[in-house]
Short mmCIF file of C-alpha atoms and ligand atoms in Angstrom, two decimals:
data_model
loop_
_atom_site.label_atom_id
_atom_site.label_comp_id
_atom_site.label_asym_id
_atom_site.label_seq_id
_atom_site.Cartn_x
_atom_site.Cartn_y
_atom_site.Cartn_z
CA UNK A 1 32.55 -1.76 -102.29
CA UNK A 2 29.92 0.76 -102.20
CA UNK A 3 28.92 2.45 -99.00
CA UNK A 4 25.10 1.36 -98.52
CA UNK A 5 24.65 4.72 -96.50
CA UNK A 6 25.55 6.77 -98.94
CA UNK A 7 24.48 4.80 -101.99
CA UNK A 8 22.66 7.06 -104.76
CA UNK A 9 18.88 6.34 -104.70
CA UNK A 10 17.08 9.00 -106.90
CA UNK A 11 18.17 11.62 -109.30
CA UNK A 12 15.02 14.42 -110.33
CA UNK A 13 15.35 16.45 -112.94
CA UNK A 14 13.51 19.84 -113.63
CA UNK A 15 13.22 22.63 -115.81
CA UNK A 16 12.16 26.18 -114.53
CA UNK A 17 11.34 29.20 -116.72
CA UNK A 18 11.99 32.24 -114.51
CA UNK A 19 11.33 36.35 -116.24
CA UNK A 20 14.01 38.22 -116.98
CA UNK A 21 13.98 41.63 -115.44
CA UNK A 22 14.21 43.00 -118.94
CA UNK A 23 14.98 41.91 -122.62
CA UNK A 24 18.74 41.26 -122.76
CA UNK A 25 19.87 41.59 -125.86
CA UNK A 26 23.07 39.02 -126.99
CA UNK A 27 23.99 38.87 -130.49
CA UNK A 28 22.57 36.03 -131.43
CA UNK A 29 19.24 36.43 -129.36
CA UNK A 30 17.19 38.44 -126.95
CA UNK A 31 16.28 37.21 -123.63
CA UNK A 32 13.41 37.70 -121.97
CA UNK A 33 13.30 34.23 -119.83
CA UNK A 34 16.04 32.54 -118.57
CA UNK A 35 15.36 28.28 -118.11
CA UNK A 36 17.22 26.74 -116.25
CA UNK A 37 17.70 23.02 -115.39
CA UNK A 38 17.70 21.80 -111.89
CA UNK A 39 19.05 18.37 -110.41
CA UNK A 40 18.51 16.92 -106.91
CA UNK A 41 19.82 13.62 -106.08
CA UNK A 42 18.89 11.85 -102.75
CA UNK A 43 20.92 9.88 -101.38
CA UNK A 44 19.99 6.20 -99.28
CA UNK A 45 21.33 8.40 -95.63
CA UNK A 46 18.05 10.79 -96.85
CA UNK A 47 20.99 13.53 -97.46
CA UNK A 48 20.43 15.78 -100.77
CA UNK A 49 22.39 17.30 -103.38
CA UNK A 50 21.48 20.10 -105.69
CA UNK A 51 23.17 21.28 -108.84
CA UNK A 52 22.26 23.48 -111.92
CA UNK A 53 23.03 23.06 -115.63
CA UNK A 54 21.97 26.27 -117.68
CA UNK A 55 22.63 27.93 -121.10
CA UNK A 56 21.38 30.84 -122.49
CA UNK A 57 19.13 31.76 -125.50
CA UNK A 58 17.96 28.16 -126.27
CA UNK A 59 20.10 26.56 -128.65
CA UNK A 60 21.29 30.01 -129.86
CA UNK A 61 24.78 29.63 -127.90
CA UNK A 62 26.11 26.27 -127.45
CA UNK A 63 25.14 22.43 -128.65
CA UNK A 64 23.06 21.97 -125.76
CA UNK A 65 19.41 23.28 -124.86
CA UNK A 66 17.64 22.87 -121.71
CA UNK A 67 15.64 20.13 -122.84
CA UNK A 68 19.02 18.15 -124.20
CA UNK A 69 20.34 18.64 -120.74
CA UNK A 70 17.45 17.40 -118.95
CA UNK A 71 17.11 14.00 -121.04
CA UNK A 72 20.77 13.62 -120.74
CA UNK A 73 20.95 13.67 -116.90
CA UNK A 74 17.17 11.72 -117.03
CA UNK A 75 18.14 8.77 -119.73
CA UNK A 76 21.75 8.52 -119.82
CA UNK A 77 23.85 9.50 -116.81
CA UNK A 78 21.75 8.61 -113.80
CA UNK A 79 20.57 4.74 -114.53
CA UNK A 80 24.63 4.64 -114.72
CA UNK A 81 24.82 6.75 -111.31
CA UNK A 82 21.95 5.01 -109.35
CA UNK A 83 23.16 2.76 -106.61
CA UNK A 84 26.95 4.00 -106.76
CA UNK A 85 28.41 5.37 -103.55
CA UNK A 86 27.63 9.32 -103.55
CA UNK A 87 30.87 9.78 -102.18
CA UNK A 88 32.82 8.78 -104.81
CA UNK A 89 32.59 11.65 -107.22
CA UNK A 90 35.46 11.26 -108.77
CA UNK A 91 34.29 8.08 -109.98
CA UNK A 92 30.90 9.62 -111.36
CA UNK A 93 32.75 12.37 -113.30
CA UNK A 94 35.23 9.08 -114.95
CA UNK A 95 32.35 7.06 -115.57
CA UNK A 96 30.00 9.53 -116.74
CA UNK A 97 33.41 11.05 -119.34
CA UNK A 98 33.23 6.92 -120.65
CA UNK A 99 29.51 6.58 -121.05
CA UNK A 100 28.29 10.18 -122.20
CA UNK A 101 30.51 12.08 -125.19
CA UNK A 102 30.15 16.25 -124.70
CA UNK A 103 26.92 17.66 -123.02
CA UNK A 104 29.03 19.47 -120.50
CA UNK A 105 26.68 21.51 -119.09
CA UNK A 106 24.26 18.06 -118.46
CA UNK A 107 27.54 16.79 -116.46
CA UNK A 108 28.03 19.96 -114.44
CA UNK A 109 24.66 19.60 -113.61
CA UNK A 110 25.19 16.36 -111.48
CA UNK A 111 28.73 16.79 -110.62
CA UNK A 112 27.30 20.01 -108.62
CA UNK A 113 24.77 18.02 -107.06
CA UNK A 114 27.43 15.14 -106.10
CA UNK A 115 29.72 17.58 -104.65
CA UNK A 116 26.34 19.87 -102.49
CA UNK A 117 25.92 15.99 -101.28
CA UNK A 118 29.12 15.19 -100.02
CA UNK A 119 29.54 18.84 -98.31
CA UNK A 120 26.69 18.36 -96.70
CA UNK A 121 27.33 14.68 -94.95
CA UNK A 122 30.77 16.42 -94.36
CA UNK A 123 29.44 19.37 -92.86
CA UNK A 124 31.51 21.77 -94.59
CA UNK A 125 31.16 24.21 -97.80
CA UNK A 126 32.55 22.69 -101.64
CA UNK A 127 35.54 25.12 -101.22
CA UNK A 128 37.09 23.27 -98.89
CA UNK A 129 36.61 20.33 -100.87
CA UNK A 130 38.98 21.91 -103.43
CA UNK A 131 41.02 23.15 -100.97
CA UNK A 132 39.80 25.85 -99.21
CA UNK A 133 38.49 29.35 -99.65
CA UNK A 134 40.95 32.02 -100.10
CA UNK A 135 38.04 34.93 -100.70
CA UNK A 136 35.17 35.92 -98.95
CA UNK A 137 33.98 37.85 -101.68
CA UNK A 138 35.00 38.57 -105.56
CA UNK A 139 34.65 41.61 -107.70
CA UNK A 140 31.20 41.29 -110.29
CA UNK A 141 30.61 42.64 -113.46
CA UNK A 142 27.17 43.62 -114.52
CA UNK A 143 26.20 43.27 -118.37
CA UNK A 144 24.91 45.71 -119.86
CA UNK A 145 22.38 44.34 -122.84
CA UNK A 146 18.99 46.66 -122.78
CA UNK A 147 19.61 47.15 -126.45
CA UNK A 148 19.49 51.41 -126.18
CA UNK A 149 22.60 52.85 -125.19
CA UNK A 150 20.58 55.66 -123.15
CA UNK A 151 19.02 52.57 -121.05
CA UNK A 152 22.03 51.18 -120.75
CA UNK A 153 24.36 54.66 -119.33
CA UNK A 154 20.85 54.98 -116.66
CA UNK A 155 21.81 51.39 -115.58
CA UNK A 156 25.36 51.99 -115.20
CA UNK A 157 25.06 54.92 -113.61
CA UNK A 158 22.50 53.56 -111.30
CA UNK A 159 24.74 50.20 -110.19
CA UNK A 160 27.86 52.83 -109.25
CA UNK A 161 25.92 55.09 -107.48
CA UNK A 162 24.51 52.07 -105.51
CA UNK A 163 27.69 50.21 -105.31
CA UNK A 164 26.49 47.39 -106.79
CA UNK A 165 29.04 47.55 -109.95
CA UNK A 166 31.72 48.94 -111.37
CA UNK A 167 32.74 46.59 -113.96
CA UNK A 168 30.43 46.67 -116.93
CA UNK A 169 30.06 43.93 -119.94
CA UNK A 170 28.47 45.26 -123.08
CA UNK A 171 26.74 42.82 -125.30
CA UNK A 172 27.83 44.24 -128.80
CA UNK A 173 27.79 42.00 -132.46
CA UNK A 174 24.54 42.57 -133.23
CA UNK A 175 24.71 46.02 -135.25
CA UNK A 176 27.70 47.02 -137.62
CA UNK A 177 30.62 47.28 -135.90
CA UNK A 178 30.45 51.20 -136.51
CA UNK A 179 27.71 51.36 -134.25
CA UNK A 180 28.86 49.08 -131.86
CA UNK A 181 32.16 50.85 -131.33
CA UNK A 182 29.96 54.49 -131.15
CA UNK A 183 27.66 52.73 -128.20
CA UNK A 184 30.72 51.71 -126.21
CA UNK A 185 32.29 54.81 -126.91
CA UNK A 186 29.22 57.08 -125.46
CA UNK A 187 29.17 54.51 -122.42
CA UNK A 188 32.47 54.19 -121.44
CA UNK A 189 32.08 58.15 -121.68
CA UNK A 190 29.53 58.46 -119.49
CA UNK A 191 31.04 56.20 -116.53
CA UNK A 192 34.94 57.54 -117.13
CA UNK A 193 37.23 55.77 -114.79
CA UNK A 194 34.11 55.48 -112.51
CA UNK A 195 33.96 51.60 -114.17
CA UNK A 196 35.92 49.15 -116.47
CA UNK A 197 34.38 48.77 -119.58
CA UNK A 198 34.19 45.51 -121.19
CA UNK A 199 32.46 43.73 -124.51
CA UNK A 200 31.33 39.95 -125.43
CA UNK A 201 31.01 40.11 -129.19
CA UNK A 202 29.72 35.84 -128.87
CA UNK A 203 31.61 35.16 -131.54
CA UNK A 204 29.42 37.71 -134.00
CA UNK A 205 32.38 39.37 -135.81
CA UNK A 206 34.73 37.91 -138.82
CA UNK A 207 38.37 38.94 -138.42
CA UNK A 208 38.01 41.52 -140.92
CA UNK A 209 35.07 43.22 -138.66
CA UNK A 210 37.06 42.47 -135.66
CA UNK A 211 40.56 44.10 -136.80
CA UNK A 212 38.72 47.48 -136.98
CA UNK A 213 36.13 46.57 -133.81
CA UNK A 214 39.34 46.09 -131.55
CA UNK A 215 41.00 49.10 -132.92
CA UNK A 216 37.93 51.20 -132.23
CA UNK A 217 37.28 49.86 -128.86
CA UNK A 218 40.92 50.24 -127.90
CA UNK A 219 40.57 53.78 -128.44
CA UNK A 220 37.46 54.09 -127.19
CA UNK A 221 39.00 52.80 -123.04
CA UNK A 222 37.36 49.55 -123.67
CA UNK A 223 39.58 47.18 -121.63
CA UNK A 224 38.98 43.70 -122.85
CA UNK A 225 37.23 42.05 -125.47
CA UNK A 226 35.37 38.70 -125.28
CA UNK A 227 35.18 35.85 -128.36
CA UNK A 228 35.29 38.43 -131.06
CA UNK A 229 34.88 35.64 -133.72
CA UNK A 230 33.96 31.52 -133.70
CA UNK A 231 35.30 29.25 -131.51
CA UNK A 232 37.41 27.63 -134.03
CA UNK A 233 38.81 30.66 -135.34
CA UNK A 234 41.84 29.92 -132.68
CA UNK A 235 44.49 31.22 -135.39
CA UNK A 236 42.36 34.63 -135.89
CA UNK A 237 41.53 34.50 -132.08
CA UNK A 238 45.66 35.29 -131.56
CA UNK A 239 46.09 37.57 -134.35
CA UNK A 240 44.09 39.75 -132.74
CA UNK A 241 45.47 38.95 -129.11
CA UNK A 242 48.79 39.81 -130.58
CA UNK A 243 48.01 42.90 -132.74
CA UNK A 244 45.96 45.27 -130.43
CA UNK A 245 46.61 45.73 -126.62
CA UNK A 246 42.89 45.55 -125.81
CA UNK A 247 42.55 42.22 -123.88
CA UNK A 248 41.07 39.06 -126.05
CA UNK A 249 38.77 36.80 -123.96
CA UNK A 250 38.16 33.30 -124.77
CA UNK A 251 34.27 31.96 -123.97
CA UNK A 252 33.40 29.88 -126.36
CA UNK A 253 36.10 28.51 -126.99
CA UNK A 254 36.58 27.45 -123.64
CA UNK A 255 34.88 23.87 -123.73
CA UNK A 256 36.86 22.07 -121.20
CA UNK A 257 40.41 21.34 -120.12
CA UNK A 258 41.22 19.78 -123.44
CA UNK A 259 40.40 23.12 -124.96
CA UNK A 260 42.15 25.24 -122.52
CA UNK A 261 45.59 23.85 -123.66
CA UNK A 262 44.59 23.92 -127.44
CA UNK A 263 43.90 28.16 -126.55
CA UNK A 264 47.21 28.47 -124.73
CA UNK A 265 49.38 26.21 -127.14
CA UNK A 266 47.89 28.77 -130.14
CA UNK A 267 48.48 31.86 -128.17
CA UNK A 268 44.80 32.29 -128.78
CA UNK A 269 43.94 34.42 -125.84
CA UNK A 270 45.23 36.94 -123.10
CA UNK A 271 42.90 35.67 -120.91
CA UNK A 272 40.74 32.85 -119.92
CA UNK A 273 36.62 33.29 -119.32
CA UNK A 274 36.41 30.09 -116.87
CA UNK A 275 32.52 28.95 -116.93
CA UNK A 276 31.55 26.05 -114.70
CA UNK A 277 28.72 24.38 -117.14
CA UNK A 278 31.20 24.89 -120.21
CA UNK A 279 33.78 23.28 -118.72
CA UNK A 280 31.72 20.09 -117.64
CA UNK A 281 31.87 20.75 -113.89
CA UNK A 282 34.04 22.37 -111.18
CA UNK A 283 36.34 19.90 -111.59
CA UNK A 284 36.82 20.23 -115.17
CA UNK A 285 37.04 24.41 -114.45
CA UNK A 286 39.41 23.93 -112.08
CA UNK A 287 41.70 22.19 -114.12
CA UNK A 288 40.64 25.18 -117.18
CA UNK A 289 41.55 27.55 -113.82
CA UNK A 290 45.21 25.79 -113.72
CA UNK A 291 46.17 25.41 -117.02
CA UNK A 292 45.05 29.50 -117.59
CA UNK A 293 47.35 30.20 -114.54
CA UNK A 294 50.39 27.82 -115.14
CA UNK A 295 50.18 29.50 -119.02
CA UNK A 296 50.32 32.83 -117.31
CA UNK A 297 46.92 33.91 -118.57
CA UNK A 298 44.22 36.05 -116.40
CA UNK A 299 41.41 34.79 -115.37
CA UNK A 300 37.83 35.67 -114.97
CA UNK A 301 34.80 33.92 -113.78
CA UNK A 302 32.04 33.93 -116.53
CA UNK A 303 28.76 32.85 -115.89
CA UNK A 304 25.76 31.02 -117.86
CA UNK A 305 23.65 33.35 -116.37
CA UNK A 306 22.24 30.73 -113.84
CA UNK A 307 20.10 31.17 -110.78
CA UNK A 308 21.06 31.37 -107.57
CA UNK A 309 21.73 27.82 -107.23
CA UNK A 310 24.70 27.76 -110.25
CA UNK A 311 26.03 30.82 -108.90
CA UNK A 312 26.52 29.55 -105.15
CA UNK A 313 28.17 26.42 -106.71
CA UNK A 314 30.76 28.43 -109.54
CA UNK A 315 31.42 31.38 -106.23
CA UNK A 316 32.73 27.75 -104.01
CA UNK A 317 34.88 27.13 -106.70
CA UNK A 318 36.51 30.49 -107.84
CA UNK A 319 36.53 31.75 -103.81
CA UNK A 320 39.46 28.91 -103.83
CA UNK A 321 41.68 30.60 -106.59
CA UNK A 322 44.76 32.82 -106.10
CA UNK A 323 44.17 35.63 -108.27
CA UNK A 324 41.40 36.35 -110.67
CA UNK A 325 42.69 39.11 -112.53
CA UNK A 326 39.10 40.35 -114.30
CA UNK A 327 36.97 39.41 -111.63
CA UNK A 328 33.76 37.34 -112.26
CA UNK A 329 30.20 37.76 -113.77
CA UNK A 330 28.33 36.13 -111.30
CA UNK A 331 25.32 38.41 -111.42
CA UNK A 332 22.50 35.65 -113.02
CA UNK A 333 20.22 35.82 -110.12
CA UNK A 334 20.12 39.90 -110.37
CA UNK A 335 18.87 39.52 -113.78
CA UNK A 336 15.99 37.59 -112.87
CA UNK A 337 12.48 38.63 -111.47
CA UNK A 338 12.34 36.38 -108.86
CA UNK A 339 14.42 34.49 -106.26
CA UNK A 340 14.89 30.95 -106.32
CA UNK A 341 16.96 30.17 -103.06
CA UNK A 342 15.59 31.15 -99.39
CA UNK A 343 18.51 33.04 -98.84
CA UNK A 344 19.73 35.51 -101.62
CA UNK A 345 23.22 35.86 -102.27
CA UNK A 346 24.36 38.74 -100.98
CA UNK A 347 26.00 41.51 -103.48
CA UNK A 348 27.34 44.78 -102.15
CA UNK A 349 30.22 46.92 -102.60
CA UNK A 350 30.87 45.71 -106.30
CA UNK A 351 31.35 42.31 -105.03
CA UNK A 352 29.47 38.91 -104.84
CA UNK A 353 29.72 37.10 -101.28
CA UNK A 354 30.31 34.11 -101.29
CA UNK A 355 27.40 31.97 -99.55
CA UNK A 356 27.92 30.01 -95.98
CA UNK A 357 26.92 27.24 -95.30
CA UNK A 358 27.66 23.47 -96.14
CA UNK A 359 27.77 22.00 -99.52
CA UNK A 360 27.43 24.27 -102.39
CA UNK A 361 25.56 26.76 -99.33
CA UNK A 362 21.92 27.21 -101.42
CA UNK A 363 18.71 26.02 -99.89
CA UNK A 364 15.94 26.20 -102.74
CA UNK A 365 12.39 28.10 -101.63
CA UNK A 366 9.75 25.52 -102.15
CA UNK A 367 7.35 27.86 -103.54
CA UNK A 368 9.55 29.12 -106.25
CA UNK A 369 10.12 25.68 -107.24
CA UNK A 370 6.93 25.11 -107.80
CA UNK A 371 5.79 27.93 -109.64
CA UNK A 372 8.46 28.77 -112.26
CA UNK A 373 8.73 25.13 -112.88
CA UNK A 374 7.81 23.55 -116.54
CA UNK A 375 5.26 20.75 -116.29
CA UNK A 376 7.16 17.14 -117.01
CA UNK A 377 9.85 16.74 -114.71
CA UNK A 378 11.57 13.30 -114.66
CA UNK A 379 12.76 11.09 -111.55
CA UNK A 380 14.91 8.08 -112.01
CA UNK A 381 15.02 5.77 -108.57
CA UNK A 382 17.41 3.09 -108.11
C1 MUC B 401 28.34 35.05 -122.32
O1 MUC B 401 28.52 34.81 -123.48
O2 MUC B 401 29.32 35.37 -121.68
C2 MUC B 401 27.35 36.03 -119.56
C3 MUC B 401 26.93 37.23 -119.12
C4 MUC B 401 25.92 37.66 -119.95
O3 MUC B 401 25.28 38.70 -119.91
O4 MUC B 401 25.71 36.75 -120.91
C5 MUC B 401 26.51 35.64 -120.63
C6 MUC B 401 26.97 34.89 -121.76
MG1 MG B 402 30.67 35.36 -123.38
#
């Protein structure tokens, strides 16, 4: 029977196009916004919920784009929501899996929201909903992307010396791998045991390229490489996870629990890049989490480079599990120009703290809201 109080009465969505602080270039596209898709449900006791569903570079890295994402959530997942108890999000996340094939990152959207609501009638934060926190903080990488390897050695050295970061991701794939390898090389140079060293290659390289990238990087201190090739390589994925002691990454290939056992059973990564959005939801990443740790696998929190709001939600999630090996990337609101929540997260000391407070513990600011977001936002009411 569904609980009148807590019945779900409205679901908004809205899409905000926030600056980025400066071009970052990916391999298969160069930032220079990041838009991001917001969801707030309200709930018949007047309690809220708030989640984010964000990709990067349009419709550049994944099947969906901000605008799929919003008409997902506005036309196909909340007329099935509206009027169900709020409380039951287990049963959203079934239903929704019946009604709506894919479009993770739409489902993560609500699913966040649905699980901000119910820590907030609770009164306590979405970790404990998954069992409690066991961090109060978690090592973050920074990616470097400026495009110039002189811009990006300034950066580096500028996050160490200000104990922001020590872990650094470089966004290679773009160039020949030549190049590439001689960037990472003068970087990882220039920061010597000062930092880790990382790449994301987003799938750019063919195995060929990526035999003699992963050699190159190997030598070069680089400690773990991300997707070197497509998604559905998985066979080329653990040739190269077997043949070089660099780590291999999966990210892409990451698309929910489903996928996670398809990676392990091909021995198609070393370790696991667990992203909330691709994975359909914290639930759906924690079970990626718990099929990367029961395969022996390490673990690292990748992001989707979301605001503030995205990041709050992923830190509830990770700050519950044991060990992440690599750390986490949960830097998206640093890359940004401005500040979407009215309380920042807080990073120091080469971590990320995670954020107090009930539910997912981010409060939007109004004023932000309002000016970074696109015109044509859509409200379904029950
Ligand atoms: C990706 O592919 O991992 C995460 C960090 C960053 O700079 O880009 C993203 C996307
Ligand atoms: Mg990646």
């Amino acid at each position: 029977m569904v609980n009148s109080v807590t019945k779900i009465d409205q679901i908004e969505t809205m899409i905000l196009d926030v600056p980025t602080i400066r071009g970052h270039v990916l391999s298969m596209a160069t930032m220079r916004t990041q838009t991001a898709v917001l969801v707030k449900i309200r709930f018949a006791d007047g309690s809220e919920g708030i989640g984010e569903g964000t990709t990067i570079g349009g419709l550049s890295y994944g099947a969906e784009s901000p605008e799929s994402i919003q008409s997902a959530i506005a036309t196909y997942i909340s007329p099935a929501l509206l009027g169900r108890d709020g409380n039951d999000v287990n049963g959203a996340i079934q239903l929704i899996g019946r009604l709506v094939k894919g479009n993770r990152i739409a489902k993560a959207a609500v699913e966040i929201a649905l699980w901000d609501g119910l820590g907030k009638r609770l009164g306590v934060p979405v970790s404990q909903l998954f069992g409690g926190a066991v961090h109060e903080k978690l090592p973050v990488a920074w990616t470097l992307a400026s495009g110039n390897s002189d811009t990006d050695i300034a950066e580096a050295e500028e996050m160490i010396e200000t104990r922001r970061h020590n872990i650094f991701k470089l966004k290679i794939g773009k160039r020949s791998v030549r190049e590439d390898v001689a960037h990472v090389a003068r970087i990882k140079k220039a920061v010597g045991d000062a930092a880790s060293v990382r790449v994301d290659v987003n799938t750019a390289w063919s195995l060929q390229d990526a035999r003699w990238g992963l050699k190159g990087l190997q030598d070069a201190g680089c400690e773990l490489v991300e997707q070197p090739v497509q998604a559905r390589y998985r066979k080329a994925m653990a040739e190269l996870a077997r043949g070089y002691e660099i780590a291999v990454m999966a990210d892409e290939a990451l698309n929910g629990p489903e996928d996670a056992l398809a990676v392990v059973a091909g021995r198609a990564a070393d370790v696991f890049a667990v992203k909330v959005a691709q994975s359909g939801g914290l639930k759906r990443a924690s079970e990626v989490i718990a099929i990367g740790e029961a395969a022996g696998l390490g673990l690292y929190g990748g992001t989707m480079l979301e605001t503030g709001l995205g990041t709050a939600a992923a830190l509830q999630l990770f700050a519950t599990v044991e060990r992440l090996h690599w750390g986490t990337e949960f830097f998206g609101p640093l890359l940004l120009t401005d500040e979407i929540l009215a309380e920042p997260i807080v990073y120091r000391d080469f971590c990320v703290e995670t954020p107090k407070g009930n539910g997912i513990g981010a409060t939007l600011d109004p004023d932000k809201i309002a000016f970074f977001r696109r015109d044509g936002g859509r409200t379904v009411k029950a």
